CSV table of C-alpha atoms in Angstrom, one decimal:
chain,number,residue,atom,x,y,z
A,215,MET,CA,168.5,38.1,112.3
A,216,LYS,CA,168.3,37.8,116.2
A,217,ALA,CA,171.2,37.4,117.8
A,218,GLN,CA,172.2,33.4,119.1
A,219,PRO,CA,170.9,33.9,123.0
A,220,GLU,CA,173.2,34.9,126.1
A,221,PRO,CA,174.6,32.3,127.9
A,222,LEU,CA,172.5,30.6,130.3
A,223,PRO,CA,173.1,32.6,133.5
A,224,ASP,CA,175.0,30.0,136.1
A,225,HIS,CA,171.8,29.7,138.7
A,226,LEU,CA,170.4,28.1,135.5
A,227,ARG,CA,173.1,26.1,133.9
A,228,ALA,CA,173.6,24.7,137.2
A,229,LEU,CA,169.8,23.3,137.5
A,230,VAL,CA,170.8,20.8,134.5
A,231,GLY,CA,171.2,17.3,136.3
A,232,GLN,CA,169.2,18.3,139.1
A,233,GLY,CA,165.9,16.9,140.6
A,234,VAL,CA,163.0,19.0,140.5
A,235,ASP,CA,162.8,20.2,144.3
A,236,ALA,CA,165.7,22.9,142.9
A,237,ILE,CA,163.8,24.9,140.3
A,238,ASP,CA,163.4,28.2,141.9
A,239,THR,CA,160.0,29.1,141.8
A,240,PRO,CA,157.2,30.5,139.5
A,241,ALA,CA,158.8,29.0,136.7
A,242,LEU,CA,157.7,27.1,133.3
A,243,VAL,CA,158.0,23.5,133.6
A,244,VAL,CA,158.0,21.6,130.4
A,245,ASP,CA,157.6,17.3,131.5
A,246,LEU,CA,159.7,16.1,128.1
A,247,ASP,CA,157.7,12.4,128.2
A,248,ALA,CA,154.4,14.3,128.4
A,249,ALA,CA,155.6,16.3,125.0
A,250,ASN,CA,157.1,13.6,123.5
A,251,ARG,CA,154.5,11.0,123.9
A,252,ASN,CA,151.7,14.4,122.7
A,253,LEU,CA,154.4,14.8,119.4
A,254,GLN,CA,154.5,11.1,118.7
A,255,ARG,CA,150.7,10.9,118.4
A,256,ALA,CA,150.4,14.1,116.1
A,257,VAL,CA,153.2,12.8,113.7
A,258,GLU,CA,151.3,9.0,113.7
A,259,PHE,CA,148.0,10.9,113.3
A,260,ALA,CA,149.8,13.1,110.3
A,261,THR,CA,151.3,10.2,108.4
A,262,LYS,CA,148.6,7.6,108.7
A,263,HIS,CA,146.5,10.8,106.9
A,264,ARG,CA,149.0,11.8,104.4
A,265,LEU,CA,148.5,14.9,105.5
A,266,ARG,CA,151.7,17.5,105.9
A,267,LEU,CA,152.4,18.7,109.5
A,268,ARG,CA,153.6,22.3,110.3
A,269,PRO,CA,153.4,23.2,114.0
A,270,HIS,CA,152.6,26.6,114.7
A,271,ALA,CA,155.9,28.0,117.2
A,272,LYS,CA,154.1,30.4,118.1
A,273,MET,CA,152.7,28.1,120.9
A,274,HIS,CA,156.7,27.6,122.3
A,275,LYS,CA,158.7,30.2,120.4
A,276,SER,CA,161.9,28.2,120.7
A,277,PRO,CA,164.3,26.8,118.3
A,278,ALA,CA,165.0,24.1,120.2
A,279,VAL,CA,161.3,23.2,120.9
A,280,ALA,CA,161.4,23.4,117.0
A,281,ARG,CA,163.9,21.1,116.0
A,282,LEU,CA,161.9,18.6,118.1
A,283,GLU,CA,159.7,18.6,116.2
A,284,LEU,CA,160.8,18.6,112.8
A,285,GLN,CA,162.9,15.6,113.5
A,286,ALA,CA,159.7,13.7,114.8
A,287,GLY,CA,158.7,14.4,111.4
A,288,ALA,CA,156.7,18.0,111.2
A,289,VAL,CA,157.7,19.3,107.7
A,290,GLY,CA,158.8,22.7,109.1
A,291,VAL,CA,156.6,25.7,111.2
A,292,CYS,CA,154.8,28.6,111.7
A,293,VAL,CA,154.9,32.0,113.0
A,294,GLN,CA,152.8,34.7,113.3
A,295,THR,CA,155.2,37.2,113.9
A,296,VAL,CA,158.5,39.0,111.7
A,297,ALA,CA,160.2,38.5,114.9
A,298,GLU,CA,159.1,35.1,115.4
A,299,ALA,CA,160.3,33.8,112.0
A,300,GLU,CA,163.7,35.7,112.1
A,301,ALA,CA,164.4,34.0,115.9
A,302,MET,CA,163.4,30.3,114.1
A,303,GLY,CA,165.7,31.3,111.3
A,304,ALA,CA,168.5,32.0,113.7
A,305,GLY,CA,167.9,28.5,115.6
A,306,GLY,CA,168.8,26.7,112.2
A,307,ILE,CA,164.6,26.0,111.3
A,308,ASN,CA,164.6,26.5,107.7
A,309,ASP,CA,161.3,25.9,106.0
A,310,ILE,CA,159.1,28.6,107.9
A,311,LEU,CA,155.7,29.9,107.0
A,312,ILE,CA,154.7,33.4,108.5
A,313,THR,CA,150.6,33.0,109.0
A,314,ASN,CA,149.9,36.7,109.4
A,315,GLU,CA,149.6,39.2,106.8
A,316,ILE,CA,152.1,41.9,107.2
A,317,LEU,CA,151.9,45.6,105.6
A,318,ALA,CA,155.2,47.6,107.6
A,319,VAL,CA,157.2,48.3,105.3
A,320,ASN,CA,160.4,48.3,107.3
A,321,LYS,CA,159.2,44.7,108.6
A,322,LEU,CA,158.7,43.5,105.4
A,323,ARG,CA,162.3,44.5,104.6
A,324,ARG,CA,163.3,41.7,107.3
A,325,VAL,CA,161.0,39.4,105.5
A,326,ALA,CA,163.0,40.2,102.0
A,327,ALA,CA,166.3,39.5,104.2
A,328,LEU,CA,165.3,36.6,106.0
A,329,ALA,CA,163.9,34.6,102.6
A,330,HIS,CA,167.7,35.5,101.4
A,331,GLN,CA,169.3,34.1,104.4
A,332,LEU,CA,166.7,31.1,104.2
A,333,SER,CA,167.3,30.3,100.7
A,334,VAL,CA,171.2,30.4,100.6
A,335,ARG,CA,171.1,27.6,103.3
A,336,GLY,CA,168.0,25.5,100.8
A,337,GLY,CA,165.4,26.4,102.3
A,338,GLN,CA,162.1,28.7,102.2
A,339,LEU,CA,160.4,30.9,103.3
A,340,GLY,CA,156.0,31.5,103.4
A,341,ILE,CA,153.7,34.5,103.8
A,342,VAL,CA,149.9,34.7,103.7
A,343,VAL,CA,148.6,38.1,102.0
A,344,ASP,CA,145.0,39.1,101.9
A,345,SER,CA,145.2,42.4,99.9
A,346,ALA,CA,146.8,43.5,96.3
A,347,GLU,CA,148.5,46.3,98.7
A,348,GLY,CA,150.2,43.8,100.5
A,349,VAL,CA,151.1,41.7,97.2
A,350,GLU,CA,152.5,45.2,96.2
A,351,ARG,CA,154.2,46.1,99.2
A,352,LEU,CA,155.7,42.3,99.4
A,353,ALA,CA,156.9,42.4,96.0
A,354,GLN,CA,158.6,45.8,96.4
A,355,ALA,CA,160.5,44.3,99.0
A,356,MET,CA,161.7,41.2,98.1
A,357,GLN,CA,163.0,43.3,94.6
A,358,LEU,CA,166.3,43.3,97.3
A,359,THR,CA,166.8,40.2,97.3
A,360,LYS,CA,166.9,37.7,94.1
A,361,ALA,CA,165.2,35.1,96.6
A,362,VAL,CA,161.3,33.8,95.7
A,363,VAL,CA,158.8,33.6,98.9
A,364,ASP,CA,156.2,31.3,99.1
A,365,VAL,CA,152.3,33.2,99.3
A,366,TYR,CA,149.6,31.7,100.5
A,367,ILE,CA,146.1,33.7,99.9
A,368,GLU,CA,144.5,33.8,103.5
A,369,ILE,CA,141.1,33.3,103.1
A,370,ASP,CA,138.0,33.8,105.8
A,371,VAL,CA,136.7,30.6,106.8
A,372,GLY,CA,134.0,32.0,109.2
A,373,GLN,CA,137.3,33.4,112.0
A,374,GLY,CA,136.1,36.7,110.7
A,375,ARG,CA,139.4,38.1,111.3
A,376,CYS,CA,142.2,38.5,107.8
A,377,GLY,CA,141.5,36.7,105.4
A,378,VAL,CA,139.6,37.7,101.7
A,379,SER,CA,136.0,36.2,101.2
A,380,PRO,CA,135.8,33.3,99.2
A,381,ASP,CA,134.6,34.6,96.4
A,382,GLU,CA,136.2,36.2,92.7
A,383,LYS,CA,138.2,38.2,94.5
A,384,VAL,CA,140.8,35.5,95.3
A,385,VAL,CA,141.2,35.3,91.6
A,386,THR,CA,142.2,38.8,91.8
A,387,LEU,CA,144.7,38.5,94.2
A,388,ALA,CA,146.0,35.2,92.8
A,389,ARG,CA,146.8,36.8,89.7
A,390,ALA,CA,148.6,39.7,91.5
A,391,VAL,CA,151.0,37.4,93.0
A,392,VAL,CA,151.5,35.6,89.7
A,393,ALA,CA,152.6,38.3,88.0
A,394,ARG,CA,155.5,38.8,89.8
A,395,SER,CA,159.1,37.1,89.2
A,396,SER,CA,159.4,37.2,93.4
A,397,LEU,CA,156.5,36.0,94.3
A,398,ARG,CA,155.3,32.3,93.8
A,399,PHE,CA,151.8,30.8,94.4
A,400,ALA,CA,152.0,28.4,97.1
A,401,GLY,CA,148.2,27.5,97.5
A,402,LEU,CA,145.5,28.7,100.1
A,403,HIS,CA,145.9,29.6,103.8
A,404,ALA,CA,142.3,28.4,105.6
A,405,TYR,CA,142.5,28.7,109.2
A,406,HIS,CA,139.3,29.1,111.5
A,407,GLY,CA,140.8,29.9,114.5
A,408,GLY,CA,137.6,30.7,116.1
A,409,ALA,CA,136.6,26.8,116.1
A,410,GLN,CA,139.4,25.8,118.5
A,411,HIS,CA,137.4,26.0,121.5
A,412,LEU,CA,134.2,25.3,120.4
A,413,ARG,CA,133.0,23.0,123.5
A,414,THR,CA,131.7,20.1,121.4
A,415,VAL,CA,132.9,17.5,118.6
A,416,GLY,CA,129.0,18.7,117.2
A,417,GLU,CA,130.3,22.2,116.9
A,418,ARG,CA,133.8,21.8,115.7
A,419,HIS,CA,132.9,19.7,113.0
A,420,ALA,CA,129.5,21.5,111.8
A,421,ALA,CA,132.5,24.8,111.2
A,422,ILE,CA,135.3,23.0,109.5
A,423,VAL,CA,132.7,21.4,107.2
A,424,ALA,CA,131.5,24.6,106.3
A,425,ALA,CA,134.7,25.7,105.9
A,426,ALA,CA,135.5,23.3,104.1
A,427,ALA,CA,132.6,24.4,101.8
A,428,LYS,CA,134.3,27.4,101.3
A,429,VAL,CA,137.6,26.2,100.4
A,430,GLU,CA,136.0,24.3,97.3
A,431,ASP,CA,134.5,26.9,96.0
A,432,VAL,CA,137.7,28.5,95.6
A,433,ARG,CA,139.5,26.1,94.5
A,434,ARG,CA,137.0,25.6,91.7
A,435,LEU,CA,137.3,29.1,90.8
A,436,LEU,CA,141.0,29.3,90.5
A,437,GLU,CA,141.1,26.2,88.5
A,438,ALA,CA,138.5,27.9,86.4
A,439,ALA,CA,141.5,30.6,85.4
A,440,ASP,CA,144.0,28.1,85.2
A,441,MET,CA,145.6,28.8,88.1
A,442,PRO,CA,145.4,25.6,90.1
A,443,VAL,CA,145.9,25.2,94.2
A,444,PRO,CA,149.4,23.4,95.1
A,445,LEU,CA,148.8,23.2,99.0
A,446,VAL,CA,145.6,24.3,101.3
A,447,THR,CA,147.1,24.6,104.9
A,448,GLY,CA,145.8,25.8,108.3
A,449,ALA,CA,143.8,24.0,110.9
A,450,GLY,CA,144.4,24.3,115.0
A,451,THR,CA,144.9,21.7,117.7
A,452,GLY,CA,141.0,21.6,118.6
A,453,THR,CA,139.8,20.6,115.2
A,454,PHE,CA,142.5,19.0,112.9
A,455,ALA,CA,141.0,15.7,112.7
A,456,HIS,CA,137.9,17.1,110.9
A,457,GLU,CA,140.2,19.3,108.0
A,458,ALA,CA,141.8,16.1,107.7
A,459,ALA,CA,138.5,14.1,107.4
A,460,SER,CA,137.1,17.1,104.7
A,461,GLY,CA,140.0,16.0,102.1
A,462,VAL,CA,140.3,19.7,101.4
A,463,TRP,CA,143.7,20.1,103.9
A,464,ASN,CA,146.8,18.6,102.8
A,465,GLU,CA,148.1,20.6,105.9
A,466,VAL,CA,148.0,21.2,108.9
A,467,GLN,CA,149.6,23.9,111.6
A,468,PRO,CA,148.5,22.9,114.9
A,469,GLY,CA,150.6,24.2,117.9
A,470,SER,CA,149.1,23.7,121.2
A,471,PHE,CA,148.7,20.0,121.2
A,472,LEU,CA,152.7,20.0,122.5
A,473,PHE,CA,152.4,21.5,125.6
A,474,MET,CA,148.3,21.9,126.0
A,475,ASP,CA,146.3,24.1,128.4
A,476,ALA,CA,143.4,24.1,130.6
A,477,ASP,CA,141.2,25.5,127.7
A,478,TYR,CA,141.7,23.1,125.0
A,479,LEU,CA,141.5,20.1,128.2
A,480,ARG,CA,138.2,21.5,128.3
A,481,ASN,CA,136.6,20.7,125.1
A,482,ASP,CA,135.1,17.4,124.8
A,483,ARG,CA,137.6,14.4,123.9
A,484,ASP,CA,137.0,13.9,119.9
A,485,PRO,CA,137.6,10.2,119.6
A,486,ALA,CA,138.8,11.3,115.9
A,487,GLN,CA,141.9,12.4,117.8
A,488,PRO,CA,144.9,11.7,119.3
A,489,GLN,CA,144.6,12.4,123.3
A,490,PHE,CA,146.8,15.0,124.3
A,491,GLU,CA,147.8,15.5,127.6
A,492,PRO,CA,149.1,18.5,129.8
A,493,ALA,CA,153.1,18.4,129.4
A,494,LEU,CA,153.1,22.6,130.7
A,495,PHE,CA,153.0,23.5,133.6
A,496,VAL,CA,154.2,26.5,136.3
A,497,LYS,CA,155.9,25.5,139.1
A,498,ALA,CA,155.3,27.7,142.1
A,499,GLN,CA,155.2,27.2,146.2
A,500,VAL,CA,153.0,27.8,149.1
A,501,ILE,CA,153.5,30.8,150.7
A,502,SER,CA,151.2,31.8,152.8
A,503,VAL,CA,148.0,29.3,154.3
A,504,SER,CA,144.8,31.3,156.2
A,505,ALA,CA,142.0,29.8,157.7
A,506,GLY,CA,140.6,28.3,154.3
A,507,HIS,CA,143.0,29.5,151.7
A,508,ALA,CA,146.3,29.3,150.8
A,509,VAL,CA,148.8,31.7,148.7
A,510,CYS,CA,150.9,30.1,145.8
A,511,ASP,CA,153.8,33.1,144.6
A,512,ALA,CA,152.3,32.6,140.6
A,513,GLY,CA,150.1,35.6,139.7
A,514,LEU,CA,149.7,37.4,136.7
A,515,LYS,CA,153.5,38.1,135.8
A,516,ALA,CA,153.9,34.2,136.1
A,517,HIS,CA,150.5,32.8,133.7
A,518,ALA,CA,148.2,34.5,131.1
A,519,ILE,CA,144.5,34.2,132.1
A,520,ASP,CA,142.5,35.7,128.8
A,521,SER,CA,141.5,32.0,128.6
A,522,GLY,CA,141.0,31.3,132.0
A,523,VAL,CA,142.9,30.8,135.8
A,524,PRO,CA,145.0,27.6,135.7
A,525,GLU,CA,144.0,24.4,136.7
A,526,VAL,CA,145.8,23.2,140.1
A,527,HIS,CA,147.1,19.7,138.6
A,528,ALA,CA,147.6,17.6,141.8
A,529,LEU,CA,150.2,14.6,142.1
A,530,PRO,CA,149.3,12.0,143.5
A,531,GLY,CA,148.7,12.1,147.6
A,532,GLN,CA,148.3,15.7,147.0
A,533,PRO,CA,144.7,17.6,147.3
A,534,PRO,CA,142.2,18.5,144.7
A,535,LEU,CA,142.9,22.7,144.7
A,536,ARG,CA,141.2,25.3,142.6
A,537,PHE,CA,142.5,28.3,141.6
A,538,ALA,CA,141.8,31.9,141.5
A,539,ASN,CA,143.3,34.8,140.4
A,540,GLY,CA,145.3,36.6,143.4
A,541,GLY,CA,147.4,39.4,141.4
A,542,ASP,CA,150.9,40.1,139.9
A,543,GLU,CA,152.3,38.1,142.4
A,544,HIS,CA,150.4,35.8,143.6
A,545,GLY,CA,147.3,32.5,143.5
A,546,VAL,CA,144.5,31.6,146.0
A,547,LEU,CA,144.3,27.7,146.2
A,548,HIS,CA,140.9,26.8,147.7
A,549,PRO,CA,140.2,23.5,148.2
A,550,LEU,CA,138.3,21.9,145.8
A,551,ASP,CA,135.8,20.9,148.6
A,552,GLU,CA,134.7,23.9,149.9
A,553,SER,CA,132.8,22.2,152.7
A,554,GLY,CA,136.2,19.6,153.3
A,555,PRO,CA,138.7,19.7,156.4
A,556,LEU,CA,141.4,22.3,156.5
A,557,SER,CA,144.2,19.5,155.9
A,558,ASN,CA,142.8,19.9,152.4
A,559,LEU,CA,145.0,22.8,151.9
A,560,PRO,CA,148.9,22.5,150.7
A,561,ALA,CA,151.2,23.6,153.9
A,562,LEU,CA,154.1,26.4,153.5
A,563,GLY,CA,156.6,25.4,151.1
A,564,ASP,CA,155.0,23.2,149.6
A,565,THR,CA,155.1,22.8,145.4
A,566,VAL,CA,151.6,23.1,143.7
A,567,TRP,CA,151.7,22.2,139.8
A,568,LEU,CA,149.8,24.9,137.5
A,569,ILE,CA,148.3,24.1,134.5
A,570,PRO,CA,148.7,27.2,132.1
A,571,GLY,CA,145.0,28.7,130.7
A,572,HIS,CA,146.6,29.3,127.8
A,573,CYS,CA,150.0,28.3,126.4
A,574,ASP,CA,151.0,30.4,124.2
A,575,PRO,CA,151.0,34.2,126.0
A,576,THR,CA,151.8,31.9,128.9
A,577,VAL,CA,155.7,30.9,127.3
A,578,ASN,CA,155.6,34.6,126.7
A,579,LEU,CA,155.9,35.5,130.0
A,580,HIS,CA,159.2,33.5,130.1
A,581,SER,CA,162.7,33.6,129.6
A,582,HIS,CA,163.3,30.5,130.2
A,583,LEU,CA,161.7,26.6,129.7
A,584,VAL,CA,163.0,24.0,132.2
A,585,VAL,CA,162.6,20.6,130.3
A,586,VAL,CA,162.0,17.8,133.1
A,587,ARG,CA,162.8,13.9,132.3
A,588,ASP,CA,160.8,11.4,134.4
A,589,GLY,CA,158.2,13.2,135.4
A,590,LEU,CA,157.1,16.0,137.6
A,591,ALA,CA,156.7,14.5,141.1
A,592,GLY,CA,160.8,12.6,141.2
A,593,GLY,CA,162.1,13.9,137.5
A,594,ARG,CA,165.4,15.8,136.6
A,595,VAL,CA,165.9,18.7,134.7
A,596,GLU,CA,167.4,17.6,131.5
A,597,SER,CA,167.6,21.3,129.9
A,598,VAL,CA,167.0,25.0,130.4
A,599,VAL,CA,165.8,26.3,127.1
A,600,PRO,CA,166.2,30.3,126.1
A,601,VAL,CA,162.4,31.5,124.7
A,602,MET,CA,164.0,32.9,122.2
A,603,ALA,CA,160.6,34.5,120.2
A,604,ARG,CA,159.1,36.7,123.0
A,605,GLY,CA,157.8,40.1,122.5
A,606,VAL,CA,155.9,41.4,119.6
A,607,TRP,CA,158.0,42.0,116.8
């Protein structure tokens, strides 16, 4: 497992208790009050609909944030990589599900070691599979320990990515799992990532209705083979109200709901789902002003643009601005109303707050989250949280 993080550098430790003005730029800032409101809304929704809430920690990559989610009522966390799982385990998280296929022998040995360590302290590790080879390699690795790992068969419910087709192949795979004493058939993993950013509520609803039909078909096949399905897990921030309404899923895995990002905020509002607000921001400073535009110090090294450039979050009294990509170190700011006066541009030294286009890879670019209480305008730094699960291994 990964070692505990290095102590905070002096300049970061000194931030705690200071006002937001003391935060150097560019910095990744969490509005704790907004994040807590988002978390409470998600927990209330899951409780009302009798769903297990297992947030996806690949979004925040921080055991400290995962602990907040567990304290609020989450049953555990999801991760996407072995390194993320190890970081969560090292940070005290005991219920972890790896929602990705792992085939590399060395990585599977790490999976077995983590399963053992969690088992010793009363925890549980889960992992998804979609091939007989994956089952066999996982079973071989688990011979290194007496622990038992929960195995979910991933089915392709419309994403067209990983997952076995929803037919008799699932029965064959489930039989391979139950034949191994170190593997426990825990259920089905049914996540439709492609539906998360369909813009209209109708499009998202139709996608999950189709996904639910596939899950039901698979459940009937497994029950006919005397292998009842203990749990169906999946869903994301864009669709989990539809998974809840279907009655098919027992557990949901939204991740981005906690922080939100500009791309999710572009989705049409679903009245059946809690309303989440942006809680993750890149703090930037205006370093240059020219006729018609200004430049801030947050470029591609500070935020991901795979889902579009950031939105500029205007605080009261600040002019509405449009962000344009300026390269590695720079962002170009234009007045939202291009025909307006130049006074609509910020001044040299002003702070601008950016809502990243995609929160997950943006967090991966930063070593720390600066957590602020009482808002961005006049709040104070509550803590500085290491991003322990950065990277891809």
